[in-house]
mmCIF file of C-alpha atoms and ligand atoms in Angstrom:
data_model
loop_
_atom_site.group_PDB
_atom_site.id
_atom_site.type_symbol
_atom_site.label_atom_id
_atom_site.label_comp_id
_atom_site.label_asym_id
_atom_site.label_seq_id
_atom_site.Cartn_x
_atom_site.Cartn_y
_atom_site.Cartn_z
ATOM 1 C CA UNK D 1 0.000 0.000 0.000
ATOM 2 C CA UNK D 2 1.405 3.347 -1.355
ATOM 3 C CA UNK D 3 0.325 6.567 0.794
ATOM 4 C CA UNK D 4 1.424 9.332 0.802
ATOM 5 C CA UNK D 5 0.999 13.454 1.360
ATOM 6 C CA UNK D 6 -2.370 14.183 0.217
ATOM 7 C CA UNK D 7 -0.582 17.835 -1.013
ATOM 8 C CA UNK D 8 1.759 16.127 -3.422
ATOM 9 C CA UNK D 9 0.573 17.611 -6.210
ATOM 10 C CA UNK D 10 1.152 20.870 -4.552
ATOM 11 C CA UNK D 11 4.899 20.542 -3.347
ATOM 12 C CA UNK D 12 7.501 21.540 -5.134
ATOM 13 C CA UNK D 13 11.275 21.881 -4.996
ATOM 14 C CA UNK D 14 11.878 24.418 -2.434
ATOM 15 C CA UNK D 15 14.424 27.137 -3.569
ATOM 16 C CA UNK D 16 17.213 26.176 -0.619
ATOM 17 C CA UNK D 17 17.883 22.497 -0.023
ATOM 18 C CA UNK D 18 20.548 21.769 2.724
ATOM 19 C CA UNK D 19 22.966 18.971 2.304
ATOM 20 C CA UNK D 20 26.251 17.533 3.618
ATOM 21 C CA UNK D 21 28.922 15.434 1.478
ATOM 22 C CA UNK D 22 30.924 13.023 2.585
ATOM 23 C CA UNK D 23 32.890 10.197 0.814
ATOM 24 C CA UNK D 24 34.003 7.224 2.029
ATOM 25 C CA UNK D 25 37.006 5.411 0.754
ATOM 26 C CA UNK D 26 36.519 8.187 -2.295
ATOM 27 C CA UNK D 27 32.959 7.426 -3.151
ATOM 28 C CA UNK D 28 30.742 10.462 -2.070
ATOM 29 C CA UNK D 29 27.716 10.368 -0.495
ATOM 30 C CA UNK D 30 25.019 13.761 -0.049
ATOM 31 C CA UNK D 31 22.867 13.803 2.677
ATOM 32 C CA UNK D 32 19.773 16.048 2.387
ATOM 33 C CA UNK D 33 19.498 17.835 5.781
ATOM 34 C CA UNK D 34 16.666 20.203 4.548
ATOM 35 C CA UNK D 35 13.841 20.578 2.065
ATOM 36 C CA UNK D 36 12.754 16.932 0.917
ATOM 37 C CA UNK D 37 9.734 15.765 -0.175
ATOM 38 C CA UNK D 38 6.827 14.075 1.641
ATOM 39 C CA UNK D 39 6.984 10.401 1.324
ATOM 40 C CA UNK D 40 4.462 9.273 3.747
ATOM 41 C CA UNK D 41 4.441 7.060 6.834
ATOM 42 C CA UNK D 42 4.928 3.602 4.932
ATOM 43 C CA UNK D 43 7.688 1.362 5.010
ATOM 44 C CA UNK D 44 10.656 2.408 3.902
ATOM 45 C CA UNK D 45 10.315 0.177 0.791
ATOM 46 C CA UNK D 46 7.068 2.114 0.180
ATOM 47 C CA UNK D 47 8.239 5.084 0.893
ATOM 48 C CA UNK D 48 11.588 4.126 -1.818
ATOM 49 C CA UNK D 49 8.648 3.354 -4.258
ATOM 50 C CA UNK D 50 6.373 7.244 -3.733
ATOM 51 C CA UNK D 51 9.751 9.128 -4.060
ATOM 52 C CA UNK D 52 10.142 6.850 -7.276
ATOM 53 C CA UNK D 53 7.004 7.403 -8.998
ATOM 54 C CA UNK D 54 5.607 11.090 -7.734
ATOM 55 C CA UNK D 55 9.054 12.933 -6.431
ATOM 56 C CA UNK D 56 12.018 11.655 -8.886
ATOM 57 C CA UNK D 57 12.308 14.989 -10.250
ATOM 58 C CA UNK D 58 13.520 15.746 -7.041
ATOM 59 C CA UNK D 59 16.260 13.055 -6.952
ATOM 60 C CA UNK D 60 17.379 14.555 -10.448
ATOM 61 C CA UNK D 61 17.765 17.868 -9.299
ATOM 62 C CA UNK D 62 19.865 17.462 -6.381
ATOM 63 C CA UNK D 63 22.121 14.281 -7.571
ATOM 64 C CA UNK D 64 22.180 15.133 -11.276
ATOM 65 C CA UNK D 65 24.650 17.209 -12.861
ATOM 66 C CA UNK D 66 24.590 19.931 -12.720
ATOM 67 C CA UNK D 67 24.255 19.941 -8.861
ATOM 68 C CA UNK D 68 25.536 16.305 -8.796
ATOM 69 C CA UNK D 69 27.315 14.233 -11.199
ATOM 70 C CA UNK D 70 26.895 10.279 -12.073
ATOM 71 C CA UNK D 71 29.163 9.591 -9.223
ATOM 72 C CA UNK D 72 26.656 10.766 -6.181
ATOM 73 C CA UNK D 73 25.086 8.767 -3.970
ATOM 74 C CA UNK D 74 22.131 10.880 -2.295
ATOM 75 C CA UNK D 75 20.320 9.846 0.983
ATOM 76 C CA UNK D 76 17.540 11.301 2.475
ATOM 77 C CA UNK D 77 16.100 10.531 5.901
ATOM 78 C CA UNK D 78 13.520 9.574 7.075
ATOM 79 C CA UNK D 79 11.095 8.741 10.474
ATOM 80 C CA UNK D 80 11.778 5.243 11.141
ATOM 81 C CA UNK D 81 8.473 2.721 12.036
ATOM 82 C CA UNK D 82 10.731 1.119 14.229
ATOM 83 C CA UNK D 83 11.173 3.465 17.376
ATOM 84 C CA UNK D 84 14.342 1.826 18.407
ATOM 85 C CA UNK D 85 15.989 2.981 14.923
ATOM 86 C CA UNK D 86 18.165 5.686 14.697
ATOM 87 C CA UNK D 87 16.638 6.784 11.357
ATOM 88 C CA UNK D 88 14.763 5.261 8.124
ATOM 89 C CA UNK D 89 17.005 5.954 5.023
ATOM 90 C CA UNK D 90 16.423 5.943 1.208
ATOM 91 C CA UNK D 91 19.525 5.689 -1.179
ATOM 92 C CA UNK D 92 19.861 7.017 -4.387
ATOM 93 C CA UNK D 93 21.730 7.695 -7.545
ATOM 94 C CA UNK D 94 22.051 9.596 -10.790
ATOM 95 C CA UNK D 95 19.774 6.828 -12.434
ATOM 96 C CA UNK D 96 17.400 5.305 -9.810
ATOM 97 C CA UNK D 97 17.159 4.307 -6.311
ATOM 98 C CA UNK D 98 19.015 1.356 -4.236
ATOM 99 C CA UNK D 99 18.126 -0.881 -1.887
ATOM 100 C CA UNK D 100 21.258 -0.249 0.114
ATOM 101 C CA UNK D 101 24.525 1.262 0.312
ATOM 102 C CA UNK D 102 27.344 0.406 2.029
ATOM 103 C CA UNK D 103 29.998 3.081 1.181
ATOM 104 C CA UNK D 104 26.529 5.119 1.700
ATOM 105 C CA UNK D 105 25.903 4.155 5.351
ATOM 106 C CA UNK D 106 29.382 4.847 6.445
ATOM 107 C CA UNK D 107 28.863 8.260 4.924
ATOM 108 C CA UNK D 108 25.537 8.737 6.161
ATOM 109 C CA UNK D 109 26.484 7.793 10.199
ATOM 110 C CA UNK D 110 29.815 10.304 10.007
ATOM 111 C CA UNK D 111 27.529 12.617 8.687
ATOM 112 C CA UNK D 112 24.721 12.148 11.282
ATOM 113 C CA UNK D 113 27.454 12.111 14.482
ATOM 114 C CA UNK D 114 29.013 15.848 12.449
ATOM 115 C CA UNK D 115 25.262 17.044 12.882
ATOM 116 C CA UNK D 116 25.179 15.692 16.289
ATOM 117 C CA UNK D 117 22.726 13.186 15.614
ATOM 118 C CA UNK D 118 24.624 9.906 16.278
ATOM 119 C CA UNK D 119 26.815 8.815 19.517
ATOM 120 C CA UNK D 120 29.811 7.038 19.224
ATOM 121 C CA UNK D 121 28.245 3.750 19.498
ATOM 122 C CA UNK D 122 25.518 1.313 18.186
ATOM 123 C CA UNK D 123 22.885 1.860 16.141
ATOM 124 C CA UNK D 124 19.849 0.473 14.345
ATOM 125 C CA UNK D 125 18.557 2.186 10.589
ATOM 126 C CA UNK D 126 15.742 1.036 8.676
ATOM 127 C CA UNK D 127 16.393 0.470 5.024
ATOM 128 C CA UNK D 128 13.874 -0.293 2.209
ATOM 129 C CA UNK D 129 15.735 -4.144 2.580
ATOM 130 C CA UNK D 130 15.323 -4.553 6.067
ATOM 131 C CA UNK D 131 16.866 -2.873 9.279
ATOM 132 C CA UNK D 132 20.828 -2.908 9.541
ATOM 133 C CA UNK D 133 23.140 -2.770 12.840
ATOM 134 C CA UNK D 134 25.291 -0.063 12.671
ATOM 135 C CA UNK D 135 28.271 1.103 14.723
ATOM 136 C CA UNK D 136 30.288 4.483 14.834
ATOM 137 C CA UNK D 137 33.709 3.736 16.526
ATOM 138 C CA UNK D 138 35.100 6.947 16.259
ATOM 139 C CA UNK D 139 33.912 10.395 14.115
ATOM 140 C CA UNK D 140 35.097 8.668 10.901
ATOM 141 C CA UNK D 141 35.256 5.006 11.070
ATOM 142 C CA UNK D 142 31.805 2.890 11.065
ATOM 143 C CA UNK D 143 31.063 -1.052 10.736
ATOM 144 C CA UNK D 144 27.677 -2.037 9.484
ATOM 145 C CA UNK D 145 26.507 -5.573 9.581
ATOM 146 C CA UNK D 146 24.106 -5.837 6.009
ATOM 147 C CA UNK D 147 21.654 -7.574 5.189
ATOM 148 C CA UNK D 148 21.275 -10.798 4.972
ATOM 149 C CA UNK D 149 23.431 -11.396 1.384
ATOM 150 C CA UNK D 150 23.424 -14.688 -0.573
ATOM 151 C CA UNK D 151 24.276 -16.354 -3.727
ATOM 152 C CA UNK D 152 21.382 -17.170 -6.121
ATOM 153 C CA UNK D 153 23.987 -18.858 -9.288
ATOM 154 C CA UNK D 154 27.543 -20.104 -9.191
ATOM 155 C CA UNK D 155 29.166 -19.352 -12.089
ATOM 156 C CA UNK D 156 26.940 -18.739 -15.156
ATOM 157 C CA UNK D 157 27.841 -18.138 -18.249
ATOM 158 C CA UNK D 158 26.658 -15.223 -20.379
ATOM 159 C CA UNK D 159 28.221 -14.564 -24.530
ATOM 160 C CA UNK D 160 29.617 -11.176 -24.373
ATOM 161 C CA UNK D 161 29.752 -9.489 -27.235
ATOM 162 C CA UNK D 162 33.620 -9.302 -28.420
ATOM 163 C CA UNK D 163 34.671 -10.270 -25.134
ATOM 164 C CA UNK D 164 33.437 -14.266 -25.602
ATOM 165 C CA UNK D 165 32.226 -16.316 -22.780
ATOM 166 C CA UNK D 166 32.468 -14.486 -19.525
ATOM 167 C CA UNK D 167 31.781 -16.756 -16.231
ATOM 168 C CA UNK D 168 30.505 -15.489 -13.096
ATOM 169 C CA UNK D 169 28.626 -15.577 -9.715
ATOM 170 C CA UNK D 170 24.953 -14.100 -9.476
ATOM 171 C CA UNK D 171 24.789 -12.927 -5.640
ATOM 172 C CA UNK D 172 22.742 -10.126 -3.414
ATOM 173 C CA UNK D 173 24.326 -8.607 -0.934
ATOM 174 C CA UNK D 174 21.465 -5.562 -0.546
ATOM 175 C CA UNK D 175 21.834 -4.636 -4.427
ATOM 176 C CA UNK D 176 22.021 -7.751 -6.952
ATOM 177 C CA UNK D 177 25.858 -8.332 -8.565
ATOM 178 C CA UNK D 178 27.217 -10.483 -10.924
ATOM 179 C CA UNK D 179 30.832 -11.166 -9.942
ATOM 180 C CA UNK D 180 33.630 -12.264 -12.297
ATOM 181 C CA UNK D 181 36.542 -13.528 -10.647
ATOM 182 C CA UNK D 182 38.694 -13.988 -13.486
ATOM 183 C CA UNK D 183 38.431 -10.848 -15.254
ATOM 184 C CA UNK D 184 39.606 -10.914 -18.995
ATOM 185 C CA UNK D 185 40.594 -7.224 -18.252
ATOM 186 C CA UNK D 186 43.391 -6.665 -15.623
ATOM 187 C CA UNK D 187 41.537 -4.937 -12.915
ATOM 188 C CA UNK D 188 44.466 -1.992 -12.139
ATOM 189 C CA UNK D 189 43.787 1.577 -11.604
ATOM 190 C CA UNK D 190 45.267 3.022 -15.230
ATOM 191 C CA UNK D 191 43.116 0.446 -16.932
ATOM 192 C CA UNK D 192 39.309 2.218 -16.332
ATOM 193 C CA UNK D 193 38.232 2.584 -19.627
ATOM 194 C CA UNK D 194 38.461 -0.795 -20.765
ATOM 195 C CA UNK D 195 36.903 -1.801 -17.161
ATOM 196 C CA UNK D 196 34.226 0.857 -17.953
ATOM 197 C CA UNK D 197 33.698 -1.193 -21.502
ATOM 198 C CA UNK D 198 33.716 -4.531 -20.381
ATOM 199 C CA UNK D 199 31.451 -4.047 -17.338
ATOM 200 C CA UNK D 200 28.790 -2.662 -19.206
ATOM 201 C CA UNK D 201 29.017 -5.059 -22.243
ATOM 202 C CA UNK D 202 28.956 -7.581 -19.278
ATOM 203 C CA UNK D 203 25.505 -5.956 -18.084
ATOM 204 C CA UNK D 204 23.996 -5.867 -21.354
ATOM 205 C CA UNK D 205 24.622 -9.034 -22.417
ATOM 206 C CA UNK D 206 22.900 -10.330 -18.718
ATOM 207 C CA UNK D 207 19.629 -8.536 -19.353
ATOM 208 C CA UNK D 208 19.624 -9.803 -22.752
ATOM 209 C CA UNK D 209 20.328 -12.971 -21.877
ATOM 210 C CA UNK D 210 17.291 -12.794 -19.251
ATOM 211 C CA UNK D 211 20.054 -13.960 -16.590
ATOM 212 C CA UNK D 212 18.384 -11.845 -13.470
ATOM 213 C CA UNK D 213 19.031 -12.004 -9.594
ATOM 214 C CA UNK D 214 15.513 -13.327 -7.576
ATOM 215 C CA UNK D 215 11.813 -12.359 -8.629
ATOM 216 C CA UNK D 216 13.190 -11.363 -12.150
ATOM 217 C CA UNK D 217 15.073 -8.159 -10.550
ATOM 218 C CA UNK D 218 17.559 -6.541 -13.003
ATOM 219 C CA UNK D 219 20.951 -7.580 -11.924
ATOM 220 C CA UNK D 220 22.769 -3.575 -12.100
ATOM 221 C CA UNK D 221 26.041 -3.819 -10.638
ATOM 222 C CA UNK D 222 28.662 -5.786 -12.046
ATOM 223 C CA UNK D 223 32.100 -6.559 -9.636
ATOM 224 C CA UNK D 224 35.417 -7.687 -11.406
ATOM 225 C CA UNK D 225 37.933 -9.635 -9.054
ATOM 226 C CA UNK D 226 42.044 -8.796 -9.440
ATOM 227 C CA UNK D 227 44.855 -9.271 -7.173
ATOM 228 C CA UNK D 228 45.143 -6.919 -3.969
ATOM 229 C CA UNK D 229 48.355 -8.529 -2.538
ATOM 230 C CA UNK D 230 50.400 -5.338 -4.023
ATOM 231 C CA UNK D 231 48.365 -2.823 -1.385
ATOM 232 C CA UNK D 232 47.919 -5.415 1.077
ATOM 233 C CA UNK D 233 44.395 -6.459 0.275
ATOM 234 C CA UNK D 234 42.791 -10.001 -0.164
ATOM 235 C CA UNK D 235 41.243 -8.599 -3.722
ATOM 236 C CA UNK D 236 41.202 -5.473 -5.954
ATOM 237 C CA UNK D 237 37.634 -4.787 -7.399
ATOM 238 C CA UNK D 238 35.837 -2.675 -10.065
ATOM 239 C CA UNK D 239 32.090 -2.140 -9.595
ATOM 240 C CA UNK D 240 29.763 -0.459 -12.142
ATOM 241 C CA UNK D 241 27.043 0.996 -10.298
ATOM 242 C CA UNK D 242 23.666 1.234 -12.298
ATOM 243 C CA UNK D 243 24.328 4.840 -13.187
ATOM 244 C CA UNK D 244 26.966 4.152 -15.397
ATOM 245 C CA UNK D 245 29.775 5.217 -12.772
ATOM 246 C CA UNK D 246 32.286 2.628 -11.168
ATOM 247 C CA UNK D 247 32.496 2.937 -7.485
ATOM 248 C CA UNK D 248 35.643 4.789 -6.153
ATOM 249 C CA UNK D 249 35.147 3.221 -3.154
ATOM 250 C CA UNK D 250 35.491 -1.234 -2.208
ATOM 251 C CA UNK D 251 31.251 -0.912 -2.404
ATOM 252 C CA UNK D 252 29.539 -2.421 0.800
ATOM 253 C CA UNK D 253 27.144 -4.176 -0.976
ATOM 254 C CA UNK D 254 29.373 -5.669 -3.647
ATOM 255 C CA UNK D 255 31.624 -6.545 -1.320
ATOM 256 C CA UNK D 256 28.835 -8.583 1.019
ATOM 257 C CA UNK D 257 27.632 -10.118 -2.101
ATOM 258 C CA UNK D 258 31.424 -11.222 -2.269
ATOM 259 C CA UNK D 259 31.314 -12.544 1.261
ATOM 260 C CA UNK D 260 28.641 -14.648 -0.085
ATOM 261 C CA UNK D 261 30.286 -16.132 -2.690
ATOM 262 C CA UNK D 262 33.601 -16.874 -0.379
ATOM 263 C CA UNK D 263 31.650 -18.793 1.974
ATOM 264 C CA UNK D 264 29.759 -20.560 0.116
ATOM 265 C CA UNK D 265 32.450 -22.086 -1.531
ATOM 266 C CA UNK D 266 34.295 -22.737 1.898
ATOM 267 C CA UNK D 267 37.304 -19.947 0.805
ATOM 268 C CA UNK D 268 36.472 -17.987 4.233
ATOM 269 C CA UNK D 269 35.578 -19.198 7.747
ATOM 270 C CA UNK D 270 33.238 -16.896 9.616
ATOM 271 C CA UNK D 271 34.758 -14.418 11.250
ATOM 272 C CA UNK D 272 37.779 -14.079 9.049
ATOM 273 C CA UNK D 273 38.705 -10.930 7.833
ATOM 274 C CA UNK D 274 38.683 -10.620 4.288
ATOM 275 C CA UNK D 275 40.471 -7.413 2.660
ATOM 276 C CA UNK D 276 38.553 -5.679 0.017
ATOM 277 C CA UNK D 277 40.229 -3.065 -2.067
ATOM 278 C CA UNK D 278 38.591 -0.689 -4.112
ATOM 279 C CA UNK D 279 40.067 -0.029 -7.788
ATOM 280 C CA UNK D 280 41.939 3.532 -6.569
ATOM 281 C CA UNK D 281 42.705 1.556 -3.841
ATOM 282 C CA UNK D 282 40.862 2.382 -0.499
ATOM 283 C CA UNK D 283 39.803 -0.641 1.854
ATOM 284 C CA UNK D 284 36.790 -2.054 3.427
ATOM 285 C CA UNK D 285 37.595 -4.859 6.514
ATOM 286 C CA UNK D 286 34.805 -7.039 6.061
ATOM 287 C CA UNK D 287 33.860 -10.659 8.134
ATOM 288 C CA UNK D 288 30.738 -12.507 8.095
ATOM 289 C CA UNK D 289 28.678 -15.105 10.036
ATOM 290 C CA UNK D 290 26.310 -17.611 9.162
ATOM 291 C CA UNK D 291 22.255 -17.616 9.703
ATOM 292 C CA UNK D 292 20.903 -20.477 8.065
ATOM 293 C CA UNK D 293 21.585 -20.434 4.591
ATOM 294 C CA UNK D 294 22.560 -16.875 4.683
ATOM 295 C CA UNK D 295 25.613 -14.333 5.403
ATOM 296 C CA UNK D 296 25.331 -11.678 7.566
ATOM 297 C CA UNK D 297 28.285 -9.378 6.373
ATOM 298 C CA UNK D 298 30.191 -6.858 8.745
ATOM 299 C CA UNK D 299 31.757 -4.273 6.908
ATOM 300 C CA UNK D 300 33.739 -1.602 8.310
ATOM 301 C CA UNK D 301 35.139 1.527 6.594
ATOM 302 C CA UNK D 302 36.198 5.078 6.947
ATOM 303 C CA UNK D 303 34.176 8.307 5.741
ATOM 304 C CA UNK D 304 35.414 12.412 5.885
ATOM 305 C CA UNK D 305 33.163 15.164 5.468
ATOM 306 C CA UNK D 306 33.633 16.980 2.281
ATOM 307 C CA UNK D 307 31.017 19.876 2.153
ATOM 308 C CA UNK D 308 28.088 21.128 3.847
ATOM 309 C CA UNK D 309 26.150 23.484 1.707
ATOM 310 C CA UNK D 310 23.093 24.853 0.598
ATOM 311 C CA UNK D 311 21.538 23.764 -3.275
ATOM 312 C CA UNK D 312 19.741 26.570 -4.555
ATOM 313 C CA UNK D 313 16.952 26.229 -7.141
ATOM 314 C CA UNK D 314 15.823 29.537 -8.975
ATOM 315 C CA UNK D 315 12.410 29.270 -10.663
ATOM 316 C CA UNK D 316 14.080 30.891 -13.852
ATOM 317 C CA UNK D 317 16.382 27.796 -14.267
ATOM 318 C CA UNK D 318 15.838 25.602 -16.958
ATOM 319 C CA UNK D 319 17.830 22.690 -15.481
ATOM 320 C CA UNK D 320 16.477 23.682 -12.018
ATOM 321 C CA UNK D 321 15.195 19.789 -12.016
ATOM 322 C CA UNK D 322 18.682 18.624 -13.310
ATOM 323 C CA UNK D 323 19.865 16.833 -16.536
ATOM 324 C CA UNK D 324 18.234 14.204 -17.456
ATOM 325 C CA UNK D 325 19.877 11.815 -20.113
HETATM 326 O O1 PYC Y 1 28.808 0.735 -1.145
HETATM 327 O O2 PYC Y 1 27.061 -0.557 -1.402
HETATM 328 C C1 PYC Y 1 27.794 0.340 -1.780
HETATM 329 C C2 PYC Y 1 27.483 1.023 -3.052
HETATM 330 C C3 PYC Y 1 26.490 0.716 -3.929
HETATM 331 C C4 PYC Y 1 26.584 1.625 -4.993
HETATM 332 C C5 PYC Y 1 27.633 2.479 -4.714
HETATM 333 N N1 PYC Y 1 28.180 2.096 -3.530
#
């Protein structure tokens, strides 16, 4: 059931929106402080679903360029159902709207402890996939334990268009991944445009191919594996996110969805630390434990205010609602 403000139709963008940036392991994240739009007193999953269909203009204008770029993710908050949460949350991108966010949540609890918001300590947040344990060590370092992650396929095949046969792993891990461990592109930092290529041939080629994650959802991220030993990390990734961006940072979800895949094979025990490197680089720690058939990742990274601003919106601007492509 869908409800929301019965004055939608009369809201609009207000001309000063109030946000704080943050990125986390060099993925940013913008929180909107001020000057959202009503979504209603459903679950956060309904709540995900009136922003989608009766306020997206308002995720375009503040995460778009040319506020935004491709590379933001945006997170509004919201009043929780669950009294004993910190905060409801809804992420979002350039393109649409996620189900979680790792790098995001870091972001989002060293942003709420700079606004005074969050105690060092733990925390609950409601998420349109279920409610997350989250803890704030310090002003900049947080561990999350996700949501329950899994994997749906082990190594399925899709034809990639002058790539060949690419193998990989269809897992969730809060967002749905497919995850190549042998990438036919080295996964280094001055290769990103032939990462860029391959990643998104990869994706077309699985929607084509009807290869989905669960319920026929669209499987948007795609994680390549490389070697981390030369930064001291267990693995090197490169993550499109559905915008068409790769994630600067190791991704939360992408890397829970790779938690998955380890243990179901046996390659980690629970409560081994596994080393997840970004492709500039940066590092998530990240552990899991078993309940039943499912991994419960722990994920802990470091975010650092960038900005804390106002967006203005002047009625005479054309691209007041952002660019759309
Ligand atoms: O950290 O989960 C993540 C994430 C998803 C998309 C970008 N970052």
């Amino acid at each position: 059931m869908i409800s929301a403000s019965p004055n939608v139709r009369e809201w609009n963008i207000p001309d000063r929106v109030e946000v704080i940036d943050s990125h986390t392991g060099g993925e940013p994240t913008r929180v909107i402080v001020s000057g959202q739009p009503p979504l209603g007193s459903g679950t956060m999953l309904e709540r995900r679903e009136v922003f989608r269909h009766q306020f997206d203009h308002f995720r375009a204008s503040v995460i778009n360029e040319p506020r935004g770029s491709d590379v933001w993710v945006g997170a509004i908050l919201e009043t929780p159902l669950d009294p004993r949460c910190l905060t409801g949350v809804i992420f979002f991108n350039n393109a649409s709207y996620l189900g979680m966010c790792g790098h995001g949540t870091i972001g989002l609890l060293v942003t709420l402890h700079a606004m005074g918001r969050a105690a060092v300590g733990t925390h609950l947040l409601e998420t349109p996939v279920g409610t997350i344990t989250v803890t704030l060590h310090d002003p900049n370092t947080v561990s999350l334990a996700n949501v329950p992650s899994y994997r749906l396929h082990k190594q399925v095949s899709v034809s990639v268009p002058e790539y060949g046969m690419i193998s990989g792993d269809v897992a969730f891990g809060g967002n749905w991944f497919f995850l190549v461990e042998r990438s036919p592109e080295p996964v280094v930092p001055n290769n990103i445009e032939r990462l860029d290529r391959l990643t998104k041939a990869i994706r077309v080629a699985l929607w084509e191919a009807g290869i989905r994650g669960a319920d026929g959802v669209e499987i948007d991220h795609v994680e390549l594996f490389g070697p981390g030993d030369d930064i001291g990390a267990d693995s090197r990734n490169y993550v499109l996110c559905p915008g068409g961006a790769y994630d600067r940072s190791p991704c939360g979800t992408g890397t829970s969805a790779k938690l998955a895949c380890l243990a179901s094979d046996g390659k980690l025990q629970p409560g081994q630390i596994w080393r997840q490197a970004s492709i500039i680089g940066s590092q998530f720690e990240a552990s899991f434990q078993w309940q039943g058939d499912r991994v419960i990742p722990h994920i802990t990274g470091t975010a650092f205010i960038t900005g804390e601003s106002v967006l203005r919106f002047q009625s005479n601007d054309p691209l007041r609602e952002g660019i759309r492509s």
